Amino acid sequence: MTTTTQKKSIWDRLEAVPREALYALLLIFFIIPMVNPIGFPVPISDEVRRWYNTIDALPSGSAIMIDFGYSGGGEPELGPMAVAVYHHIFSRKAGLKAICMSTSIEGPLLWDKAMAEVNPSRYGANYGKDYIHIGYISGGEIAMASIGKDLRAAVSTDYKGVSLDTFSIMQGIANAGSFQLLICYTTGGDQSEGWVRQWYTPYKTPYLCSVLAMMVPTMLPYQKAGQIISVTSGAQAGQMEVLVKVPARGIKSADVITMTHLLVVGFIVLGNIAYYAKKFSGGSK
Amino acid sequence: MMRLVRRQIPIGVVIVTSVIVMSDYFFKITGTGPLVTMLTNWGIILTAFTLGFGAINLFYLHTRHIRRRTSGQWFFSIWLLLMVVVFAGTGILTGATSSTYTWLYNSSYFALSATVYSSLGFYMTSGIYRSLRARNIEALLLLITGTIAVMRNAPALAVAAPILIDMDKWLSEFVVTSAQRGIMIGAALGAIALGIRTLTGRETGFLGRLTEAEREG
């Protein structure tokens, strides 16, 4: 038996770089800014500024409905944004009421995690007076419709099972009309679009939405139509942290995003150079 | 009689419920509010019930795998049921928001799901390297738009070259939004057609399996 071993050109090798090598490079570009933050500049996008201005313009005593609708997998992306926005809400001198619910079953646990990061007591905010979590409500859009129509008919206790009547924050909160703003963080399209159908359309509640970066294109038509004031991706958390002046995980990940995206652009260029070099040297079909 | 119970009564229930809920949504008819609130609350209870039903179904399916020693499956089934018991037991005994349950969630499920989701970045990078090549006009267009999106989403690059922000904005507002609108309008028309079929009793998929005679109706 004879075997012919054709020597591979450098372009062949470059075209078929083993995925382990690509993974290793990505890991290096990921670890460097994590261990040693570079401090790249973070531009504030129109969407994030609009989001910030919307909360800033809320009159004193306004109630905000917040849906913690993301799952554990999406927490690294959406968690920092949720934390930064809570910092903004609590830092407002004229108090705002932050009433949270979850359309995701993991929501209450992730909310606890976010609250531990925010530490509301540093702003003098108290549970039951300035903020609350009324728990996971099953049913998706049915839950949104139900609490929009009559909140107390749908839920009677907070996420720990304590009656809502015992919390001063819940006084005067009856339905969607009691809220001046709706915020949704979600990893699910049903939730982000559901709030448009169940709250914006019938009650015209101003709506801010933060989703996974890959979901943003799906939500853009709603923003363009004015049904959502601002759609942001969790990857923009660094921008919100700059605005609220509380640098945390978002800023760190902004460095990581820049470094890894640069690497990806490098990969695209390299892959195309290898492809065309091979083609013009007669090595390609 | 069987036909009445299995087909006509469920369809009747769906029609009446849909008409009440839709009338309230679109026309705000006075007096229907409490009825719609009750119906939507029933919806919440029913979906919560399906979670429990799903758990029972999970046990039924996986105990069968364990009993039959299904190759490559039965030991995963044991592990799955064990985890269901551990999580459910801890939740019932200590409360689903207790520190014990939170610890269990944070140190197992949360860490694993975040890791699995994050690992997509590696696959995507490898995929981009191999597939984003200007092989033809269509691939070139994808390459250009993809590269603009990647570069614009890198904060420092967007600062260094602000034109990326304008290019990405144009792509998002005109190209992406108009294409997405087309998809959404198409899906909405499909949903309306399905709704009309359901309301007129032509769509019976939600009734489960029907006999041929029932199907022919």
Short mmCIF file of C-alpha atoms in Angstrom, two decimals, chain A:
data_model
loop_
_atom_site.label_atom_id
_atom_site.label_comp_id
_atom_site.label_asym_id
_atom_site.label_seq_id
_atom_site.Cartn_x
_atom_site.Cartn_y
_atom_site.Cartn_z
CA MET A 1 0.00 0.00 0.00
CA THR A 2 1.36 3.40 -0.90
CA THR A 3 0.39 6.60 0.80
CA THR A 4 0.95 9.98 -0.75
CA THR A 5 1.35 12.70 1.75
CA GLN A 6 0.79 16.05 0.14
CA LYS A 7 2.50 18.84 2.02
CA LYS A 8 0.01 21.40 3.27
CA SER A 9 0.68 25.04 2.43
CA ILE A 10 0.60 27.73 5.07
CA TRP A 11 -2.75 28.89 3.65
CA ASP A 12 -4.20 25.39 4.04
CA ARG A 13 -3.08 25.36 7.64
CA LEU A 14 -4.44 28.85 8.27
CA GLU A 15 -7.78 27.97 6.74
CA ALA A 16 -8.12 24.96 8.97
CA VAL A 17 -6.76 26.26 12.24
CA PRO A 18 -7.81 23.75 14.93
CA ARG A 19 -10.71 25.04 16.95
CA GLU A 20 -8.75 24.39 20.16
CA ALA A 21 -6.26 27.08 19.04
CA LEU A 22 -9.09 29.55 18.40
CA TYR A 23 -10.61 28.73 21.80
CA ALA A 24 -7.24 29.20 23.53
CA LEU A 25 -6.71 32.61 21.90
CA LEU A 26 -10.22 33.69 22.83
CA LEU A 27 -9.64 32.58 26.41
CA ILE A 28 -6.41 34.61 26.59
CA PHE A 29 -8.14 37.71 25.19
CA PHE A 30 -10.89 37.14 27.74
CA ILE A 31 -8.71 36.61 30.79
CA ILE A 32 -6.30 39.55 30.27
CA PRO A 33 -8.90 42.34 30.74
CA MET A 34 -10.67 40.37 33.47
CA VAL A 35 -7.50 40.08 35.55
CA ASN A 36 -6.08 43.43 34.61
CA PRO A 37 -8.86 45.88 33.52
CA ILE A 38 -7.60 48.08 30.70
CA GLY A 39 -10.08 50.93 31.05
CA PHE A 40 -11.05 51.33 27.41
CA PRO A 41 -13.43 54.26 26.80
CA VAL A 42 -17.13 53.38 26.88
CA PRO A 43 -19.35 55.47 24.57
CA ILE A 44 -22.89 56.09 25.79
CA SER A 45 -25.38 55.00 23.15
CA ASP A 46 -28.64 56.87 22.44
CA GLU A 47 -30.64 53.92 23.80
CA VAL A 48 -28.88 53.82 27.16
CA ARG A 49 -29.09 57.60 27.53
CA ARG A 50 -32.80 57.54 26.69
CA TRP A 51 -33.31 54.80 29.30
CA TYR A 52 -31.42 56.82 31.92
CA ASN A 53 -33.30 60.04 31.09
CA THR A 54 -36.66 58.26 31.31
CA ILE A 55 -36.02 57.16 34.91
CA ASP A 56 -34.51 60.54 35.73
CA ALA A 57 -37.63 62.34 34.52
CA LEU A 58 -40.06 60.31 36.66
CA PRO A 59 -41.94 62.48 39.16
CA SER A 60 -41.42 61.87 42.87
CA GLY A 61 -43.36 58.89 44.23
CA SER A 62 -43.77 57.22 40.82
CA ALA A 63 -44.23 53.46 40.82
CA ILE A 64 -42.17 51.26 38.52
CA MET A 65 -43.11 47.69 37.65
CA ILE A 66 -39.95 45.65 37.07
CA ASP A 67 -40.05 42.18 35.53
CA PHE A 68 -37.05 40.07 36.51
CA GLY A 69 -37.78 37.71 33.67
CA TYR A 70 -34.35 36.27 32.94
CA SER A 71 -32.92 32.87 33.68
CA GLY A 72 -29.59 31.87 35.22
CA GLY A 73 -27.96 31.48 31.81
CA GLY A 74 -28.64 35.12 30.98
CA GLU A 75 -27.61 36.52 34.35
CA PRO A 76 -24.01 37.37 33.40
CA GLU A 77 -25.39 39.57 30.62
CA LEU A 78 -28.58 41.00 32.12
CA GLY A 79 -27.68 41.00 35.83
CA PRO A 80 -25.22 43.94 35.65
CA MET A 81 -27.79 46.05 33.76
CA ALA A 82 -30.48 45.29 36.35
CA VAL A 83 -28.08 46.16 39.17
CA ALA A 84 -27.01 49.45 37.54
CA VAL A 85 -30.65 50.48 36.98
CA TYR A 86 -31.51 49.71 40.62
CA HIS A 87 -28.60 51.97 41.66
CA HIS A 88 -30.18 54.72 39.57
CA ILE A 89 -33.67 54.16 41.01
CA PHE A 90 -32.44 54.15 44.62
CA SER A 91 -30.13 57.13 44.12
CA ARG A 92 -33.00 59.37 43.09
CA LYS A 93 -33.51 61.85 45.93
CA ALA A 94 -37.26 62.00 45.32
CA GLY A 95 -38.22 58.42 46.10
CA LEU A 96 -39.47 56.00 43.49
CA LYS A 97 -41.40 52.81 44.24
CA ALA A 98 -39.73 49.77 42.66
CA ILE A 99 -42.20 46.88 42.55
CA CYS A 100 -40.72 43.76 41.09
CA MET A 101 -42.27 40.53 39.84
CA SER A 102 -40.91 37.63 37.81
CA THR A 103 -42.21 35.93 34.72
CA SER A 104 -39.23 33.56 35.00
CA ILE A 105 -39.31 30.90 37.68
CA GLU A 106 -35.69 31.69 38.59
CA GLY A 107 -36.46 35.40 38.85
CA PRO A 108 -36.88 35.71 42.64
CA LEU A 109 -33.53 33.95 43.26
CA LEU A 110 -31.75 36.16 40.73
CA TRP A 111 -33.43 39.23 42.22
CA ASP A 112 -31.99 38.29 45.63
CA LYS A 113 -28.59 38.04 43.99
CA ALA A 114 -28.97 41.47 42.36
CA MET A 115 -30.15 43.05 45.62
CA ALA A 116 -27.10 41.67 47.43
CA GLU A 117 -24.97 43.49 44.83
CA VAL A 118 -26.95 46.73 44.98
CA ASN A 119 -27.15 46.88 48.80
CA PRO A 120 -30.21 49.17 48.95
CA SER A 121 -29.47 50.15 52.56
CA ARG A 122 -26.57 52.31 51.37
CA TYR A 123 -29.21 54.58 49.80
CA GLY A 124 -31.48 54.30 52.84
CA ALA A 125 -33.98 52.23 50.84
CA ASN A 126 -36.11 49.75 52.78
CA TYR A 127 -37.84 46.55 51.71
CA GLY A 128 -41.59 47.01 51.70
CA LYS A 129 -41.35 50.80 51.66
CA ASP A 130 -39.16 51.62 48.65
CA TYR A 131 -38.90 48.28 46.91
CA ILE A 132 -40.50 44.85 46.97
CA HIS A 133 -40.66 41.58 45.06
CA ILE A 134 -44.14 40.11 44.63
CA GLY A 135 -42.83 36.76 43.39
CA TYR A 136 -42.92 34.54 40.35
CA ILE A 137 -46.28 34.58 38.59
CA SER A 138 -46.82 31.73 36.18
CA GLY A 139 -48.61 32.03 32.88
CA GLY A 140 -46.42 34.45 30.93
CA GLU A 141 -48.72 36.82 29.05
CA ILE A 142 -51.71 35.70 31.11
CA ALA A 143 -49.86 36.86 34.24
CA MET A 144 -49.06 40.22 32.61
CA ALA A 145 -52.69 40.70 31.59
CA SER A 146 -53.94 39.64 34.99
CA ILE A 147 -51.78 41.95 37.10
CA GLY A 148 -52.42 44.75 34.64
CA LYS A 149 -56.14 44.36 35.21
CA ASP A 150 -56.17 43.70 38.96
CA LEU A 151 -52.86 43.10 40.72
CA ARG A 152 -54.37 42.08 44.06
CA ALA A 153 -56.65 39.53 42.42
CA ALA A 154 -53.62 37.84 40.87
CA VAL A 155 -51.19 38.00 43.77
CA SER A 156 -51.75 38.58 47.47
CA THR A 157 -48.29 38.02 49.02
CA ASP A 158 -44.69 38.99 48.35
CA TYR A 159 -42.10 36.40 47.25
CA LYS A 160 -41.62 35.22 50.83
CA GLY A 161 -45.33 34.72 51.40
CA VAL A 162 -45.98 37.85 53.48
CA SER A 163 -49.31 39.58 52.83
CA LEU A 164 -49.01 42.59 50.51
CA ASP A 165 -51.32 44.54 52.84
CA THR A 166 -48.49 44.79 55.39
CA PHE A 167 -46.22 46.76 53.01
CA SER A 168 -46.63 50.52 52.69
CA ILE A 169 -45.24 50.47 49.14
CA MET A 170 -48.34 48.59 47.98
CA GLN A 171 -50.78 51.27 49.13
CA GLY A 172 -52.59 52.65 46.12
CA ILE A 173 -51.18 50.01 43.78
CA ALA A 174 -54.13 48.35 42.08
CA ASN A 175 -53.43 47.72 38.40
CA ALA A 176 -51.37 48.86 35.40
CA GLY A 177 -52.76 52.35 35.79
CA SER A 178 -50.91 52.64 39.13
CA PHE A 179 -47.54 52.43 37.41
CA GLN A 180 -45.72 55.23 35.65
CA LEU A 181 -43.08 52.97 34.09
CA LEU A 182 -42.55 49.35 33.15
CA ILE A 183 -39.09 47.76 32.98
CA CYS A 184 -38.44 44.26 31.72
CA TYR A 185 -35.20 42.28 31.78
CA THR A 186 -35.68 39.04 29.98
CA THR A 187 -34.09 36.18 28.11
CA GLY A 188 -37.41 35.29 26.47
CA GLY A 189 -39.05 36.89 23.44
CA ASP A 190 -42.51 36.00 24.76
CA GLN A 191 -41.95 38.23 27.77
CA SER A 192 -40.36 41.22 26.04
CA GLU A 193 -43.04 41.27 23.32
CA GLY A 194 -45.81 40.19 25.70
CA TRP A 195 -45.47 43.35 27.78
CA VAL A 196 -46.08 45.43 24.65
CA ARG A 197 -49.27 43.52 23.95
CA GLN A 198 -50.55 43.32 27.53
CA TRP A 199 -49.43 46.65 29.03
CA TYR A 200 -48.34 49.15 26.41
CA THR A 201 -51.20 48.60 23.96
CA PRO A 202 -54.15 48.68 26.41
CA TYR A 203 -52.75 50.99 29.12
CA LYS A 204 -50.00 52.97 27.29
CA THR A 205 -47.57 52.33 30.17
CA PRO A 206 -44.12 53.70 29.16
CA TYR A 207 -41.90 50.67 28.66
CA LEU A 208 -38.11 50.08 28.89
CA CYS A 209 -36.72 46.73 27.86
CA SER A 210 -33.34 45.05 28.28
CA VAL A 211 -32.74 41.78 26.49
CA LEU A 212 -29.92 39.52 25.34
CA ALA A 213 -27.86 41.14 22.55
CA MET A 214 -29.05 38.55 20.05
CA MET A 215 -32.70 39.47 20.80
CA VAL A 216 -32.30 43.18 20.08
CA PRO A 217 -33.12 42.95 16.32
CA THR A 218 -36.46 41.31 17.20
CA MET A 219 -37.34 44.20 19.50
CA LEU A 220 -36.25 47.07 17.24
CA PRO A 221 -39.59 47.39 15.37
CA TYR A 222 -41.36 48.03 18.70
CA GLN A 223 -38.84 50.74 19.56
CA LYS A 224 -39.12 52.31 16.13
CA ALA A 225 -42.92 52.33 16.49
CA GLY A 226 -42.65 54.10 19.86
CA GLN A 227 -44.11 51.18 21.82
CA ILE A 228 -40.85 50.76 23.72
CA ILE A 229 -38.96 53.88 24.78
CA SER A 230 -35.61 52.13 24.70
CA VAL A 231 -34.34 48.63 23.96
CA THR A 232 -30.90 47.85 25.34
CA SER A 233 -28.85 44.71 25.50
CA GLY A 234 -27.33 43.52 28.75
CA ALA A 235 -23.93 43.97 27.10
CA GLN A 236 -24.50 47.73 27.40
CA ALA A 237 -24.51 47.54 31.21
CA GLY A 238 -21.09 49.23 31.30
CA GLN A 239 -22.65 52.36 29.76
CA MET A 240 -25.35 52.44 32.42
CA GLU A 241 -22.70 52.01 35.12
CA VAL A 242 -20.85 55.04 33.70
CA LEU A 243 -24.06 57.12 33.85
CA VAL A 244 -24.99 56.06 37.40
CA LYS A 245 -21.33 56.34 38.46
CA VAL A 246 -21.15 52.87 40.01
CA PRO A 247 -18.54 50.92 38.02
CA ALA A 248 -18.96 47.18 38.46
CA ARG A 249 -19.24 44.03 36.35
CA GLY A 250 -20.54 45.90 33.27
CA ILE A 251 -17.45 48.08 32.91
CA LYS A 252 -15.20 45.08 33.32
CA SER A 253 -17.11 43.20 30.65
CA ALA A 254 -16.90 46.25 28.32
CA ASP A 255 -13.11 45.75 28.25
CA VAL A 256 -13.61 42.04 27.63
CA ILE A 257 -16.09 42.76 24.83
CA THR A 258 -13.65 45.14 23.12
CA MET A 259 -10.73 42.71 23.36
CA THR A 260 -12.65 39.63 22.21
CA HIS A 261 -14.44 41.51 19.42
CA LEU A 262 -11.05 42.79 18.19
CA LEU A 263 -9.87 39.20 18.12
CA VAL A 264 -12.95 38.15 16.18
CA VAL A 265 -12.33 40.92 13.59
CA GLY A 266 -8.75 39.66 13.36
CA PHE A 267 -10.05 36.13 12.78
CA ILE A 268 -12.38 37.35 10.02
CA VAL A 269 -9.51 39.15 8.25
CA LEU A 270 -7.13 36.22 8.66
CA GLY A 271 -9.71 33.68 7.47
CA ASN A 272 -10.39 35.71 4.32
CA ILE A 273 -6.69 36.28 3.59
CA ALA A 274 -6.10 32.54 3.87
CA TYR A 275 -9.11 31.79 1.67
CA TYR A 276 -8.09 34.16 -1.13
CA ALA A 277 -4.37 33.37 -0.94
CA LYS A 278 -5.21 29.68 -1.33
CA LYS A 279 -7.60 30.43 -4.17
CA PHE A 280 -5.12 32.56 -6.13
CA SER A 281 -2.26 30.15 -5.58
CA GLY A 282 -4.44 27.51 -7.24
CA GLY A 283 -5.12 25.53 -4.11
CA SER A 284 -8.85 26.08 -3.95
CA LYS A 285 -11.81 24.78 -5.92
#
